[in-house]
Amino acid sequence: MRHTSVVVTFVVVACAGVVRAQPTITSVTNISGESYLCPGGVAFVHGTGLGTSTGIAVTAGGKKAYVIQAGNSFLKVELPVDAPQGATTIQAGNSAAFDITLGEYCPGLPSNTVNGEAYVFAFHDSSGLRVTSSFPAIPDELVDIVATGLGPTTPAYATGTAPNNASANTNTMPSVEIGGLPATVVNAYLAVNNPGFYRVVARTPATITSGNQSVSVSIGGLTSSHAALPLTTGGAVSGVTNAASFLSPALPNGAIAQGSIAVAFGKNLGPSSVVIDGEPLHHTTVAGTSIEITVGGTTVAGLMYYASFNQAAFLVPSNTPVGTGTVTVTYNGQAGAPAPITIAQNGLGIFTVTSDGQGAGILTYGDYSLVSATKAANCGGANTTCGAANPGDLLTIWATGLGPVNGSDAAGAGLGVNMPQIPLTIWLGGVAVQASYQGRSGCCIGEDQIQFQVPANAPLGCAVPLSVETGGNISNTVAVPIAAAGSRTCVPSSPQFAGDIVAPLSTESGPFTYADIQLKRKDQDPGLVDKVDASFIRFTIPAAVQPFLFAYVDGPPPGACQVYGNVNGAAPTPINIVGGLDAGPQITIEGPNGTESVPGSQGSYTGTLSANGSYLSAGNYTVSVPGGADVPKFSVPLTIPTMPKMTFPAPDATSPTVVTRADGLTVTWTGGQANEFIQIEGTSATDNTYSAGADFVCSVAAAAGTFTIPPSVLLAMPAGNFGLLEFRSSVMPVSISGTGLTVAFLDALYASDTPLNYK
C-alpha cells in the first residue's frame, strides 16, 4: 500500500477573526528624526505589524497616546501630555514594551522634501498662505512656522485635542534662527484644530538674503533639526488673476488670457501706497515695478497699470505665448522669485461693482448709465444708475480677457474692432444669447465690450445670473437686475423679500434692521440634527453699492443657477453691520414634539433642537421671541409640511457620484408642494483642505420633481473628488410683521447631501 504524505495547515481563529502578527517596535523618534521625546510631542513609532488603523492602542508611561497616522511600519502619534518625564516605556497594541526617555521639551520641525530639499511648513502670517519657492517670505515679515514639542501651554489641552483659535500660548517662548540670524519671536501657541502641533510666529531678519535659508527652533536648551525656508528680497507673488473675475488660477477658468488685464498679488511688489501710471498700460515700469512673463522660453514685458506693496496690475501682451510659464516681479532693481502662470487664448472676466468678481456685474445702457436694482432721480449718462433692465434692452457687458489683438496693445491696436471669430455665448439665467458686438472697447486698452439684447424669455429678478462662454471657458458669473417691461425696479426672486422692499433698501439712508429665524434639519452623514439659527442685526449700506444691493442678497430666479468663485455659496454682502439687536434672552419653539428654548445674546440665537433629528417633524409650530431693548415681543406660526426628498444622486452615498461636467447633472426628488421650494448647492474644492474652489446654487420649484444643472454651470467647477451636492427643501418664509424691523422672516428647511466626483 502506498502512503501519501498529507500536509495539514492550521488556521487559528479567535472570536475577533484571524490572529495577526504581533506588533513590534524597533525605534521611536521625534518628528525631526531625533531621539529626544517629550509629553505632548509628536513622535514616529517605527516597527513591523503596526497596522494601518489609527484605532490601534498606543500607551506611553502608562498613559494613552493619540494616533495621528498609521502606515503599518510606522505610527505617527502625539505622546500623552500627562505622561511622566524620565525613563519609561511605550507600547503599540500588544507589542513588547519599548524603552524611551521623556524630557520637558523635544522641538521638531515638520517638513516636506522637494527635489532633495526639506522645506519647513511655514505660512505668511498676513494671508495664511503657505511659504513656498514660488511665494517665498521676504525680509522683515511675520511668518508662522509649524513646530512640535514646545511643552506645556496655558490653557492646557488633553492628548488628542486642540483649541479652535490661537489662544493656548506656550508657557516658555522658543527661539528661532533663520539663515544663521536670530528671528524675533512674537508668539507661540498650539495650532488650531491640529493636536500635537504648534505655530511659532517669528519675524524674518531684515538683513536676510534671497534663497533657501536654514531655519531651526530651540527651547529648553534643545534645538530642532534644520529645514529650508524660501526667502526673496524681490517681489513675492502669491498668485495672478484676471483683473475682473479674480478667480483662482486653480479653477478651470483661472487662466490669464492674451491681451487681458491681470493682477499679481503678494508682497514687496511695489511702494507702500498704490501708484497708478499716468498713461495706464502704455509703459513697462511704474513706481519702480516691472513684470515679466515667460512661457516656452519667450519672455515678454507686462504693460503696467498700477503698483503697490501687496498687488500690481498689468496687461499681458497679446503676443505672449499660450501655455504654462512664470511671472516675475522686479521692484527697485530686485527681481523676485518666479511664480507660476498659465496663459490662454481666451479667458473672460466680467467687472463687478465691488471689484471682486462677484455680485453685481458692470453692465451699461447705451448712454453708459448702469444697470441697477432701482432707477435714480439723476438717471442719465455715465456712472448714473438707471434701474433694472427690461426685455428688449440693448446692454453692454464690460470685461477683460476676450482674446488677443493683432498689433501693439500699447499703441491701441484693436480698439473698437469687432472680434466675431471668437466662439462666444452669453448665458443669462440659463438662456443662451448671442452677442451683437464682441471686441475691445473704443476707449481703453485691455477692456472688452460685449453687447446683446435682453431676450423676451429672460428670467426676471434682482440677481439674474450672467456669464460668458468663450472658447469653452466660462467667465465668472455676475448678477443682473431684470424687471418686467415698464418697470425699472426689480422684484426679488427670493421669497423672504416680500412686499415693496427693494426701493427703501436701495434709496433710503438707514440704518436698517434685519431678522432671520431658521429652523433647519441638517445632514450629519450619517444621521440628522435639528437646529435653530436666528440673527437680529442693525446695518448700513455703503452709498456706492446701495443701488446694487439686491444683486448680492437676492437668489437666482427659479430654474437658474448662480456660480461663485469660492466654496462659501455666496458673494460677500456689501453691508456694514452696526451690531446685534437685543430681542430678549432666548427664542422658544413650540411644536408637535414639545417646546424648546435656545438662549442667545448680541442678536445671535443658535442651538440644537434634537441631536438625532427627531424634533422637526411635519406639523404646526410657533416661534416666540420675548422681546428686548431693540425688538418687541412677538410670536409667529409656521407649518412644516412633508418635505421633498432627493432620490438622485442618492443622499449620503458611500462613494461619490461621478459627474461629467460637459453633460450636466439631473437631480430628482419625490414630493413637493406649492408652498415649498428647492435649492440645490454644489461645491467642488481644488484639494482636500476645502479652502478654495467653486460653488453653485440653483433655485427650483419644488413641484418640478427634477432639475438638470447645465454644463455652463458645471464647467466652472474644478474637476476632482472633492465635490459635494446639498439638496435643500424649504417652506415659503413667513413674514414677521409688527416688529418695526426692515426685513424679518421665519422659515424652515431640510438639507441632505452626497459626495460628487467631477470629471
CSV table of N, CA, C and O in Angstrom, one decimal, residues 234-235 268-269 288-292 328-336:
chain,number,residue,atom,x,y,z
A,234,GLY,N,13.2,90.3,-3.5
A,234,GLY,CA,12.4,91.0,-4.5
A,234,GLY,C,11.0,90.7,-4.3
A,234,GLY,O,10.5,90.5,-3.1
A,235,GLY,N,10.2,90.8,-5.4
A,235,GLY,CA,8.7,90.6,-5.2
A,235,GLY,C,8.4,89.1,-5.0
A,235,GLY,O,8.9,88.3,-5.7
A,268,ASN,N,5.9,92.9,-1.4
A,268,ASN,CA,7.1,93.6,-1.9
A,268,ASN,C,7.0,93.8,-3.5
A,268,ASN,O,8.0,93.7,-4.2
A,269,LEU,N,5.8,94.0,-3.9
A,269,LEU,CA,5.5,94.2,-5.4
A,269,LEU,C,5.6,95.6,-5.8
A,269,LEU,O,5.5,95.9,-7.0
A,288,GLY,N,8.9,102.0,-10.1
A,288,GLY,CA,10.0,101.1,-9.9
A,288,GLY,C,9.6,99.6,-10.0
A,288,GLY,O,10.4,98.7,-9.8
A,289,THR,N,8.3,99.3,-10.4
A,289,THR,CA,7.9,98.0,-10.5
A,289,THR,C,7.7,97.6,-12.0
A,289,THR,O,7.2,98.3,-12.8
A,290,SER,N,8.3,96.4,-12.4
A,290,SER,CA,8.1,95.9,-13.7
A,290,SER,C,7.8,94.4,-13.6
A,290,SER,O,8.1,93.8,-12.6
A,291,ILE,N,7.1,93.9,-14.6
A,291,ILE,CA,6.7,92.5,-14.6
A,291,ILE,C,7.0,91.8,-15.9
A,291,ILE,O,6.8,92.3,-17.0
A,292,GLU,N,7.6,90.6,-15.8
A,292,GLU,CA,7.9,89.8,-16.9
A,292,GLU,C,7.2,88.5,-16.9
A,292,GLU,O,7.1,87.8,-15.9
A,328,THR,N,7.5,87.1,-13.1
A,328,THR,CA,8.5,87.6,-12.1
A,328,THR,C,8.3,89.1,-12.0
A,328,THR,O,8.2,89.8,-13.0
A,329,VAL,N,8.2,89.5,-10.7
A,329,VAL,CA,8.0,91.0,-10.4
A,329,VAL,C,9.4,91.5,-9.9
A,329,VAL,O,10.0,90.9,-9.0
A,330,THR,N,9.8,92.6,-10.5
A,330,THR,CA,11.0,93.3,-10.1
A,330,THR,C,10.7,94.6,-9.5
A,330,THR,O,9.9,95.4,-10.1
A,331,TYR,N,11.2,94.9,-8.3
A,331,TYR,CA,10.9,96.2,-7.7
A,331,TYR,C,12.2,96.8,-7.2
A,331,TYR,O,13.0,96.2,-6.5
A,332,ASN,N,12.4,98.0,-7.7
A,332,ASN,CA,13.6,98.8,-7.4
A,332,ASN,C,14.9,98.0,-7.6
A,332,ASN,O,15.8,97.9,-6.9
A,333,GLY,N,14.9,97.3,-8.8
A,333,GLY,CA,16.0,96.5,-9.2
A,333,GLY,C,16.2,95.2,-8.6
A,333,GLY,O,17.1,94.4,-9.0
A,334,GLN,N,15.3,94.8,-7.7
A,334,GLN,CA,15.4,93.4,-7.1
A,334,GLN,C,14.4,92.5,-7.7
A,334,GLN,O,13.2,92.7,-7.5
A,335,ALA,N,14.8,91.5,-8.4
A,335,ALA,CA,13.9,90.6,-9.1
A,335,ALA,C,13.5,89.6,-8.0
A,335,ALA,O,14.3,89.0,-7.2
A,336,GLY,N,12.2,89.3,-8.1
A,336,GLY,CA,11.6,88.3,-7.1
A,336,GLY,C,11.7,86.9,-7.6
A,336,GLY,O,12.3,86.6,-8.7
